[in-house]
Amino acid sequence: QQQQQQQHFLETTQHDVATRQKRTMRWTAPHWWYPEARKRKRKIIIHRGPTNSGKTHDAVEALCKSDSGVYLAPLRLLAGEMYGKISEAGLPTALITGQERREPEHYTHTSCTVEMAKEDKHYKVAVIDECQEIANSYRGGSWTRAILGLNADVIYCIEDGSATKIICKLAELCKDEVEIREFKRLVPLKALPPLADISKLREGDCVVAFKRTDLYRMKTRIETQLGVKCAIIYGMLPPETRREQAALFNDPESQYKILVSTDAIGMGLNLNIHRVIFNDMYKYDGEQTRVLTFKEIKQIGGRAGRYGSSYNVGYVSCMRQAVTRIPLDNNNNNN
């Protein structure tokens, strides 16, 4: 009987140890959370480069040539834009975001926000846009999940160069093949002195602000003082309204010559912007109101100028009052 008790104790202890090891592995080896992806020999192609370098364009072209594919966007508006582009290529395409769901019968391609990615579906090609957002303390986990879990033969990771190291590390964990392709900006980007007031605004300008009230205030001032129509884009606009406003600004025959927008334009939206004008250099990041970092200024300002458009040079500036608000003793190296 004593031997039976000892044997039972040993078996129970071994079971407890195995259970604890499994629980520990769940948190220390998240790549094993996605068994379908681990069964596949994937290829990760990293497209790294600045804004307006064609890195997303080339990946989406590969997506449209594939038998099945998925595009993962950082914004609902960008998911909608790519949905239209893929559909125009004659491919049956679904649009899946937190606000919209369009799923035709027997669709082969999907455009969705990164949070809506499906790991249980197999794709020939996947495109994950703005992968540098993996460092975002609020949403970065969605990019990590997509890179680890997408069940795709080829995955294009689009980023600005800051996420290359972590993407390669994740690929190493998953035993994926990695290829890195470098891209350079296709049109020059130049800085301009601050604008004295809104009378200096002109056709093709985009004024960037970080509060919805500031956007509408600026829109009203521009339309009243300059006598031109002003389009507006921000994240909480209904999807159809956002698409309509972007189309109005992009249409050279439209009366909407100026755009006011949040930093949503920094996430790859295809807009015909000549100059990006910062109305303020401060933004609320979810925890505090702070000065924009140099990286954020490059990301947002880099939307000025567009290859193949009439604006073959992009310009970045700000309103004069925005500069006066920046403390001169700010020695933060990230700014």
mmCIF file of C-alpha atoms in Angstrom:
data_model
loop_
_atom_site.group_PDB
_atom_site.id
_atom_site.type_symbol
_atom_site.label_atom_id
_atom_site.label_comp_id
_atom_site.label_asym_id
_atom_site.label_seq_id
_atom_site.Cartn_x
_atom_site.Cartn_y
_atom_site.Cartn_z
ATOM 1 C CA GLN A 1 0.000 0.000 0.000
ATOM 2 C CA GLN A 2 2.883 2.333 0.803
ATOM 3 C CA GLN A 3 4.387 1.620 -2.608
ATOM 4 C CA GLN A 4 1.035 2.428 -4.272
ATOM 5 C CA GLN A 5 0.853 5.744 -2.407
ATOM 6 C CA GLN A 6 4.394 6.629 -3.444
ATOM 7 C CA GLN A 7 3.621 5.731 -7.080
ATOM 8 C CA HIS A 8 0.449 7.860 -6.996
ATOM 9 C CA PHE A 9 2.371 10.774 -5.492
ATOM 10 C CA LEU A 10 5.057 10.473 -8.187
ATOM 11 C CA GLU A 11 2.507 10.356 -11.012
ATOM 12 C CA THR A 12 0.604 13.322 -9.568
ATOM 13 C CA THR A 13 3.803 15.343 -9.212
ATOM 14 C CA GLN A 14 4.868 14.566 -12.783
ATOM 15 C CA HIS A 15 1.423 15.575 -14.054
ATOM 16 C CA ASP A 16 1.571 18.874 -12.139
ATOM 17 C CA VAL A 17 5.043 19.644 -13.477
ATOM 18 C CA ALA A 18 3.947 18.867 -17.058
ATOM 19 C CA THR A 19 0.873 21.076 -16.635
ATOM 20 C CA ARG A 20 2.971 23.974 -15.342
ATOM 21 C CA GLN A 21 5.423 23.535 -18.219
ATOM 22 C CA LYS A 22 2.586 23.671 -20.749
ATOM 23 C CA ARG A 23 1.191 26.827 -19.142
ATOM 24 C CA THR A 24 4.633 28.423 -19.135
ATOM 25 C CA MET A 25 5.153 27.504 -22.796
ATOM 26 C CA ARG A 26 1.859 29.181 -23.707
ATOM 27 C CA TRP A 27 3.260 32.525 -22.606
ATOM 28 C CA THR A 28 6.930 32.097 -23.483
ATOM 29 C CA ALA A 29 6.370 30.562 -26.936
ATOM 30 C CA PRO A 30 3.420 32.433 -28.503
ATOM 31 C CA HIS A 31 4.381 31.264 -32.011
ATOM 32 C CA TRP A 32 3.006 27.854 -31.042
ATOM 33 C CA TRP A 33 -0.431 29.374 -30.507
ATOM 34 C CA TYR A 34 -0.883 29.175 -34.292
ATOM 35 C CA PRO A 35 -0.469 25.509 -35.310
ATOM 36 C CA GLU A 36 -1.742 26.003 -38.881
ATOM 37 C CA ALA A 37 0.890 28.652 -39.558
ATOM 38 C CA ARG A 38 3.602 26.464 -37.995
ATOM 39 C CA LYS A 39 2.759 23.612 -40.374
ATOM 40 C CA ARG A 40 3.589 25.866 -43.334
ATOM 41 C CA LYS A 41 6.997 26.919 -44.634
ATOM 42 C CA ARG A 42 6.359 30.649 -44.970
ATOM 43 C CA LYS A 43 8.414 33.327 -46.675
ATOM 44 C CA ILE A 44 8.567 36.786 -45.079
ATOM 45 C CA ILE A 45 9.439 39.620 -47.490
ATOM 46 C CA ILE A 46 10.208 42.888 -45.696
ATOM 47 C CA HIS A 47 9.654 46.066 -47.709
ATOM 48 C CA ARG A 48 11.406 48.852 -45.818
ATOM 49 C CA GLY A 49 11.623 52.492 -46.759
ATOM 50 C CA PRO A 50 10.159 55.973 -46.215
ATOM 51 C CA THR A 51 6.729 57.239 -47.200
ATOM 52 C CA ASN A 52 5.972 57.553 -50.916
ATOM 53 C CA SER A 53 8.612 54.977 -51.862
ATOM 54 C CA GLY A 54 6.340 52.441 -53.597
ATOM 55 C CA LYS A 55 6.900 49.736 -50.992
ATOM 56 C CA THR A 56 3.181 49.132 -50.444
ATOM 57 C CA HIS A 57 2.341 49.452 -54.151
ATOM 58 C CA ASP A 58 4.683 46.627 -55.142
ATOM 59 C CA ALA A 59 3.342 44.327 -52.412
ATOM 60 C CA VAL A 60 -0.282 44.970 -53.368
ATOM 61 C CA GLU A 61 0.544 44.234 -57.023
ATOM 62 C CA ALA A 62 1.854 40.823 -55.927
ATOM 63 C CA LEU A 63 -1.308 40.340 -53.888
ATOM 64 C CA CYS A 64 -3.526 41.062 -56.890
ATOM 65 C CA LYS A 65 -1.618 38.532 -59.007
ATOM 66 C CA SER A 66 -2.147 35.745 -56.462
ATOM 67 C CA ASP A 67 -4.994 33.219 -56.397
ATOM 68 C CA SER A 68 -5.921 34.290 -52.854
ATOM 69 C CA GLY A 69 -4.710 37.001 -50.521
ATOM 70 C CA VAL A 70 -5.324 39.350 -47.633
ATOM 71 C CA TYR A 71 -4.334 42.975 -47.025
ATOM 72 C CA LEU A 72 -4.066 44.117 -43.393
ATOM 73 C CA ALA A 73 -4.471 47.861 -42.869
ATOM 74 C CA PRO A 74 -3.737 50.070 -39.851
ATOM 75 C CA LEU A 75 -6.864 52.167 -40.534
ATOM 76 C CA ARG A 76 -10.454 51.499 -41.621
ATOM 77 C CA LEU A 77 -10.123 54.163 -44.318
ATOM 78 C CA LEU A 78 -7.038 52.493 -45.782
ATOM 79 C CA ALA A 79 -8.732 49.075 -45.672
ATOM 80 C CA GLY A 80 -11.609 50.596 -47.652
ATOM 81 C CA GLU A 81 -9.250 52.188 -50.150
ATOM 82 C CA MET A 82 -7.440 48.891 -50.784
ATOM 83 C CA TYR A 83 -10.770 47.076 -51.007
ATOM 84 C CA GLY A 84 -11.651 49.336 -53.920
ATOM 85 C CA LYS A 85 -8.258 48.898 -55.579
ATOM 86 C CA ILE A 86 -8.289 45.085 -55.337
ATOM 87 C CA SER A 87 -11.911 44.954 -56.515
ATOM 88 C CA GLU A 88 -11.045 47.135 -59.522
ATOM 89 C CA ALA A 89 -8.505 44.460 -60.501
ATOM 90 C CA GLY A 90 -11.492 42.163 -61.093
ATOM 91 C CA LEU A 91 -10.978 40.059 -57.963
ATOM 92 C CA PRO A 92 -13.894 39.025 -55.711
ATOM 93 C CA THR A 93 -12.972 40.877 -52.527
ATOM 94 C CA ALA A 94 -14.298 41.145 -48.978
ATOM 95 C CA LEU A 95 -14.018 44.215 -46.747
ATOM 96 C CA ILE A 96 -13.880 43.514 -43.014
ATOM 97 C CA THR A 97 -13.424 46.250 -40.399
ATOM 98 C CA GLY A 98 -14.897 47.067 -37.037
ATOM 99 C CA GLN A 99 -17.518 49.235 -38.788
ATOM 100 C CA GLU A 100 -18.109 47.458 -42.101
ATOM 101 C CA ARG A 101 -18.457 43.913 -43.344
ATOM 102 C CA ARG A 102 -18.886 43.159 -47.053
ATOM 103 C CA GLU A 103 -18.409 39.495 -47.878
ATOM 104 C CA PRO A 104 -19.505 38.442 -51.381
ATOM 105 C CA GLU A 105 -19.986 34.793 -52.225
ATOM 106 C CA HIS A 106 -16.841 32.818 -53.053
ATOM 107 C CA TYR A 107 -14.469 35.745 -52.505
ATOM 108 C CA THR A 108 -10.746 35.048 -52.879
ATOM 109 C CA HIS A 109 -9.238 38.238 -51.477
ATOM 110 C CA THR A 110 -9.808 40.258 -48.312
ATOM 111 C CA SER A 111 -9.002 43.792 -47.214
ATOM 112 C CA CYS A 112 -9.333 44.256 -43.467
ATOM 113 C CA THR A 113 -7.973 46.134 -40.486
ATOM 114 C CA VAL A 114 -5.121 44.330 -38.766
ATOM 115 C CA GLU A 115 -7.260 43.482 -35.736
ATOM 116 C CA MET A 116 -9.709 41.563 -37.953
ATOM 117 C CA ALA A 117 -7.132 39.182 -39.456
ATOM 118 C CA LYS A 118 -8.127 35.504 -39.620
ATOM 119 C CA GLU A 119 -5.447 32.943 -38.759
ATOM 120 C CA ASP A 120 -7.561 29.898 -39.667
ATOM 121 C CA LYS A 121 -7.816 30.764 -43.380
ATOM 122 C CA HIS A 122 -5.069 29.960 -45.885
ATOM 123 C CA TYR A 123 -3.811 32.653 -48.278
ATOM 124 C CA LYS A 124 -1.258 32.546 -51.047
ATOM 125 C CA VAL A 125 -0.124 36.121 -50.312
ATOM 126 C CA ALA A 126 -0.616 38.400 -47.309
ATOM 127 C CA VAL A 127 0.348 42.081 -46.977
ATOM 128 C CA ILE A 128 0.744 43.593 -43.496
ATOM 129 C CA ASP A 129 1.021 47.380 -43.776
ATOM 130 C CA GLU A 130 2.734 49.831 -41.382
ATOM 131 C CA CYS A 131 4.508 47.083 -39.416
ATOM 132 C CA GLN A 132 6.445 49.661 -37.393
ATOM 133 C CA GLU A 133 3.218 49.928 -35.375
ATOM 134 C CA ILE A 134 4.298 46.691 -33.695
ATOM 135 C CA ALA A 135 6.006 49.038 -31.210
ATOM 136 C CA ASN A 136 2.699 50.766 -30.385
ATOM 137 C CA SER A 137 1.884 50.126 -26.719
ATOM 138 C CA TYR A 138 -1.869 49.993 -27.448
ATOM 139 C CA ARG A 139 -2.165 48.191 -30.795
ATOM 140 C CA GLY A 140 1.228 46.574 -31.349
ATOM 141 C CA GLY A 141 -0.026 43.156 -30.265
ATOM 142 C CA SER A 142 -2.233 42.985 -33.372
ATOM 143 C CA TRP A 143 0.818 43.231 -35.658
ATOM 144 C CA THR A 144 2.662 40.634 -33.579
ATOM 145 C CA ARG A 145 -0.323 38.290 -33.847
ATOM 146 C CA ALA A 146 -0.555 38.800 -37.614
ATOM 147 C CA ILE A 147 3.152 38.156 -38.241
ATOM 148 C CA LEU A 148 3.162 35.040 -36.040
ATOM 149 C CA GLY A 149 -0.230 33.673 -36.967
ATOM 150 C CA LEU A 150 -1.092 34.359 -40.608
ATOM 151 C CA ASN A 151 -1.486 31.103 -42.527
ATOM 152 C CA ALA A 152 0.032 32.381 -45.771
ATOM 153 C CA ASP A 153 2.701 31.149 -48.183
ATOM 154 C CA VAL A 154 4.224 34.610 -48.633
ATOM 155 C CA ILE A 155 3.855 37.540 -46.218
ATOM 156 C CA TYR A 156 4.892 41.083 -47.179
ATOM 157 C CA CYS A 157 5.738 43.179 -44.117
ATOM 158 C CA ILE A 158 5.669 46.896 -44.998
ATOM 159 C CA GLU A 159 7.590 49.150 -42.609
ATOM 160 C CA ASP A 160 9.803 52.214 -42.312
ATOM 161 C CA GLY A 161 12.947 50.330 -41.269
ATOM 162 C CA SER A 162 12.474 50.552 -37.505
ATOM 163 C CA ALA A 163 10.733 47.162 -37.216
ATOM 164 C CA THR A 164 13.145 45.053 -39.290
ATOM 165 C CA LYS A 165 14.969 43.598 -36.288
ATOM 166 C CA ILE A 166 11.852 42.428 -34.441
ATOM 167 C CA ILE A 167 10.242 41.026 -37.619
ATOM 168 C CA CYS A 168 13.397 39.009 -38.317
ATOM 169 C CA LYS A 169 13.398 37.751 -34.727
ATOM 170 C CA LEU A 170 9.778 36.604 -35.010
ATOM 171 C CA ALA A 171 10.530 34.943 -38.351
ATOM 172 C CA GLU A 172 13.468 33.130 -36.747
ATOM 173 C CA LEU A 173 11.177 31.789 -34.006
ATOM 174 C CA CYS A 174 8.786 30.526 -36.673
ATOM 175 C CA LYS A 175 11.622 29.144 -38.836
ATOM 176 C CA ASP A 176 10.428 31.277 -41.764
ATOM 177 C CA GLU A 177 12.557 32.355 -44.709
ATOM 178 C CA VAL A 178 13.266 36.118 -44.750
ATOM 179 C CA GLU A 179 14.047 38.495 -47.617
ATOM 180 C CA ILE A 180 14.644 42.240 -47.133
ATOM 181 C CA ARG A 181 14.006 44.729 -49.936
ATOM 182 C CA GLU A 182 15.051 48.377 -49.634
ATOM 183 C CA PHE A 183 12.978 51.234 -51.090
ATOM 184 C CA LYS A 184 13.823 54.902 -51.537
ATOM 185 C CA ARG A 185 11.459 57.846 -51.697
ATOM 186 C CA LEU A 186 10.291 58.497 -55.263
ATOM 187 C CA VAL A 187 9.787 62.275 -54.952
ATOM 188 C CA PRO A 188 11.823 64.847 -52.973
ATOM 189 C CA LEU A 189 10.539 66.161 -49.634
ATOM 190 C CA LYS A 190 11.521 69.667 -48.549
ATOM 191 C CA ALA A 191 10.910 71.840 -45.494
ATOM 192 C CA LEU A 192 9.442 75.338 -45.741
ATOM 193 C CA PRO A 193 9.434 78.248 -43.262
ATOM 194 C CA PRO A 194 6.318 78.552 -41.057
ATOM 195 C CA LEU A 195 3.208 80.107 -42.603
ATOM 196 C CA ALA A 196 2.139 83.408 -41.075
ATOM 197 C CA ASP A 197 -1.602 82.657 -41.285
ATOM 198 C CA ILE A 198 -4.195 80.716 -43.288
ATOM 199 C CA SER A 199 -4.164 83.324 -46.072
ATOM 200 C CA LYS A 200 -0.938 81.634 -47.214
ATOM 201 C CA LEU A 201 -2.706 78.312 -47.838
ATOM 202 C CA ARG A 202 -3.199 77.199 -51.420
ATOM 203 C CA GLU A 203 -4.568 74.370 -53.547
ATOM 204 C CA GLY A 204 -3.215 70.942 -52.590
ATOM 205 C CA ASP A 205 -2.470 71.856 -48.982
ATOM 206 C CA CYS A 206 -3.332 69.566 -46.083
ATOM 207 C CA VAL A 207 -3.601 71.164 -42.651
ATOM 208 C CA VAL A 208 -2.977 68.676 -39.843
ATOM 209 C CA ALA A 209 -4.578 69.043 -36.417
ATOM 210 C CA PHE A 210 -5.086 66.548 -33.608
ATOM 211 C CA LYS A 211 -8.463 67.535 -32.183
ATOM 212 C CA ARG A 212 -11.777 67.175 -33.972
ATOM 213 C CA THR A 213 -12.880 70.617 -32.759
ATOM 214 C CA ASP A 214 -9.719 72.150 -34.243
ATOM 215 C CA LEU A 215 -10.392 70.429 -37.578
ATOM 216 C CA TYR A 216 -13.889 71.855 -37.889
ATOM 217 C CA ARG A 217 -12.756 75.271 -36.685
ATOM 218 C CA MET A 218 -10.008 75.318 -39.321
ATOM 219 C CA LYS A 219 -12.370 74.067 -42.035
ATOM 220 C CA THR A 220 -14.819 76.890 -41.274
ATOM 221 C CA ARG A 221 -12.068 79.538 -41.268
ATOM 222 C CA ILE A 222 -10.632 78.323 -44.591
ATOM 223 C CA GLU A 223 -14.008 78.250 -46.340
ATOM 224 C CA THR A 224 -15.018 81.641 -44.914
ATOM 225 C CA GLN A 225 -11.766 83.553 -45.389
ATOM 226 C CA LEU A 226 -10.401 81.919 -48.548
ATOM 227 C CA GLY A 227 -13.677 81.171 -50.310
ATOM 228 C CA VAL A 228 -12.706 77.585 -51.246
ATOM 229 C CA LYS A 229 -14.217 74.259 -50.275
ATOM 230 C CA CYS A 230 -12.302 72.271 -47.674
ATOM 231 C CA ALA A 231 -12.447 68.468 -47.270
ATOM 232 C CA ILE A 232 -12.066 66.861 -43.844
ATOM 233 C CA ILE A 233 -10.787 63.424 -42.751
ATOM 234 C CA TYR A 234 -10.542 61.908 -39.288
ATOM 235 C CA GLY A 235 -10.947 58.446 -37.833
ATOM 236 C CA MET A 236 -14.453 58.720 -36.383
ATOM 237 C CA LEU A 237 -16.126 59.830 -39.606
ATOM 238 C CA PRO A 238 -18.515 57.229 -41.070
ATOM 239 C CA PRO A 239 -16.732 55.068 -43.697
ATOM 240 C CA GLU A 240 -18.706 56.356 -46.688
ATOM 241 C CA THR A 241 -18.134 59.967 -45.629
ATOM 242 C CA ARG A 242 -14.377 59.418 -45.270
ATOM 243 C CA ARG A 243 -14.142 57.878 -48.723
ATOM 244 C CA GLU A 244 -16.246 60.665 -50.208
ATOM 245 C CA GLN A 245 -14.091 63.394 -48.635
ATOM 246 C CA ALA A 246 -10.849 61.766 -49.846
ATOM 247 C CA ALA A 247 -12.280 61.430 -53.375
ATOM 248 C CA LEU A 248 -13.395 65.071 -53.424
ATOM 249 C CA PHE A 249 -9.937 66.292 -52.442
ATOM 250 C CA ASN A 250 -8.191 64.035 -54.980
ATOM 251 C CA ASP A 251 -10.483 65.067 -57.867
ATOM 252 C CA PRO A 252 -8.858 67.995 -59.758
ATOM 253 C CA GLU A 253 -12.299 68.974 -61.094
ATOM 254 C CA SER A 254 -13.737 69.233 -57.586
ATOM 255 C CA GLN A 255 -14.177 72.511 -55.719
ATOM 256 C CA TYR A 256 -12.489 70.976 -52.655
ATOM 257 C CA LYS A 257 -8.949 72.356 -52.970
ATOM 258 C CA ILE A 258 -7.699 72.085 -49.367
ATOM 259 C CA LEU A 259 -7.827 69.247 -46.838
ATOM 260 C CA VAL A 260 -7.865 69.298 -43.042
ATOM 261 C CA SER A 261 -7.039 66.014 -41.373
ATOM 262 C CA THR A 262 -5.701 64.285 -38.297
ATOM 263 C CA ASP A 263 -2.495 62.257 -38.419
ATOM 264 C CA ALA A 264 -4.559 59.514 -40.096
ATOM 265 C CA ILE A 265 -3.008 60.691 -43.386
ATOM 266 C CA GLY A 266 0.346 59.378 -42.147
ATOM 267 C CA MET A 267 -0.813 55.769 -42.506
ATOM 268 C CA GLY A 268 -0.454 55.382 -46.257
ATOM 269 C CA LEU A 269 -3.629 57.018 -47.595
ATOM 270 C CA ASN A 270 -3.279 57.915 -51.261
ATOM 271 C CA LEU A 271 -4.004 61.625 -51.320
ATOM 272 C CA ASN A 272 -2.800 64.273 -53.777
ATOM 273 C CA ILE A 273 -1.124 66.503 -51.199
ATOM 274 C CA HIS A 274 1.358 69.180 -52.224
ATOM 275 C CA ARG A 275 2.164 70.605 -48.794
ATOM 276 C CA VAL A 276 1.550 69.229 -45.297
ATOM 277 C CA ILE A 277 1.005 72.102 -42.865
ATOM 278 C CA PHE A 278 1.005 71.302 -39.137
ATOM 279 C CA ASN A 279 -1.517 73.466 -37.313
ATOM 280 C CA ASP A 280 -0.076 72.254 -34.004
ATOM 281 C CA MET A 281 3.017 70.338 -32.949
ATOM 282 C CA TYR A 282 1.369 68.762 -29.914
ATOM 283 C CA LYS A 283 -0.814 65.662 -29.747
ATOM 284 C CA TYR A 284 -2.485 63.588 -27.055
ATOM 285 C CA ASP A 285 -1.091 60.039 -27.223
ATOM 286 C CA GLY A 286 -3.564 58.388 -24.865
ATOM 287 C CA GLU A 287 -1.574 59.231 -21.760
ATOM 288 C CA GLN A 288 -0.309 62.774 -22.124
ATOM 289 C CA THR A 289 -0.181 65.764 -24.438
ATOM 290 C CA ARG A 290 3.341 65.980 -25.862
ATOM 291 C CA VAL A 291 5.408 67.419 -28.700
ATOM 292 C CA LEU A 292 5.443 65.317 -31.868
ATOM 293 C CA THR A 293 8.502 63.115 -32.276
ATOM 294 C CA PHE A 294 10.765 63.526 -35.283
ATOM 295 C CA LYS A 295 9.618 60.103 -36.510
ATOM 296 C CA GLU A 296 5.957 61.202 -36.372
ATOM 297 C CA ILE A 297 6.714 64.429 -38.230
ATOM 298 C CA LYS A 298 8.475 62.439 -40.978
ATOM 299 C CA GLN A 299 5.642 59.913 -41.183
ATOM 300 C CA ILE A 300 2.901 62.539 -41.451
ATOM 301 C CA GLY A 301 4.841 65.133 -43.437
ATOM 302 C CA GLY A 302 6.048 62.446 -45.815
ATOM 303 C CA ARG A 303 2.560 62.224 -47.330
ATOM 304 C CA ALA A 304 3.318 65.464 -49.201
ATOM 305 C CA GLY A 305 4.189 64.919 -52.857
ATOM 306 C CA ARG A 306 3.047 61.854 -54.754
ATOM 307 C CA TYR A 307 4.767 59.936 -57.502
ATOM 308 C CA GLY A 308 2.866 60.149 -60.769
ATOM 309 C CA SER A 309 0.806 63.173 -59.685
ATOM 310 C CA SER A 310 1.215 66.851 -60.567
ATOM 311 C CA TYR A 311 3.034 67.317 -57.250
ATOM 312 C CA ASN A 312 6.461 65.866 -58.021
ATOM 313 C CA VAL A 313 7.956 67.585 -54.935
ATOM 314 C CA GLY A 314 6.485 67.459 -51.443
ATOM 315 C CA TYR A 315 6.747 70.250 -48.864
ATOM 316 C CA VAL A 316 6.345 70.295 -45.089
ATOM 317 C CA SER A 317 5.665 73.335 -42.940
ATOM 318 C CA CYS A 318 3.585 74.525 -40.009
ATOM 319 C CA MET A 319 1.581 77.529 -38.906
ATOM 320 C CA ARG A 320 3.657 80.153 -37.116
ATOM 321 C CA GLN A 321 1.701 79.857 -33.858
ATOM 322 C CA ALA A 322 2.515 76.132 -33.766
ATOM 323 C CA VAL A 323 6.241 76.898 -33.566
ATOM 324 C CA THR A 324 5.843 79.432 -30.770
ATOM 325 C CA ARG A 325 4.185 76.782 -28.584
ATOM 326 C CA ILE A 326 7.235 74.462 -28.664
ATOM 327 C CA PRO A 327 9.370 75.011 -25.521
ATOM 328 C CA LEU A 328 12.874 76.080 -26.500
ATOM 329 C CA ASP A 329 14.413 74.106 -23.637
ATOM 330 C CA ASN A 330 12.973 70.793 -24.859
ATOM 331 C CA ASN A 331 16.045 68.535 -25.041
ATOM 332 C CA ASN A 332 14.240 65.239 -25.691
ATOM 333 C CA ASN A 333 16.347 63.458 -28.334
ATOM 334 C CA ASN A 334 13.257 61.736 -29.702
ATOM 335 C CA ASN A 335 11.719 65.065 -30.746
#
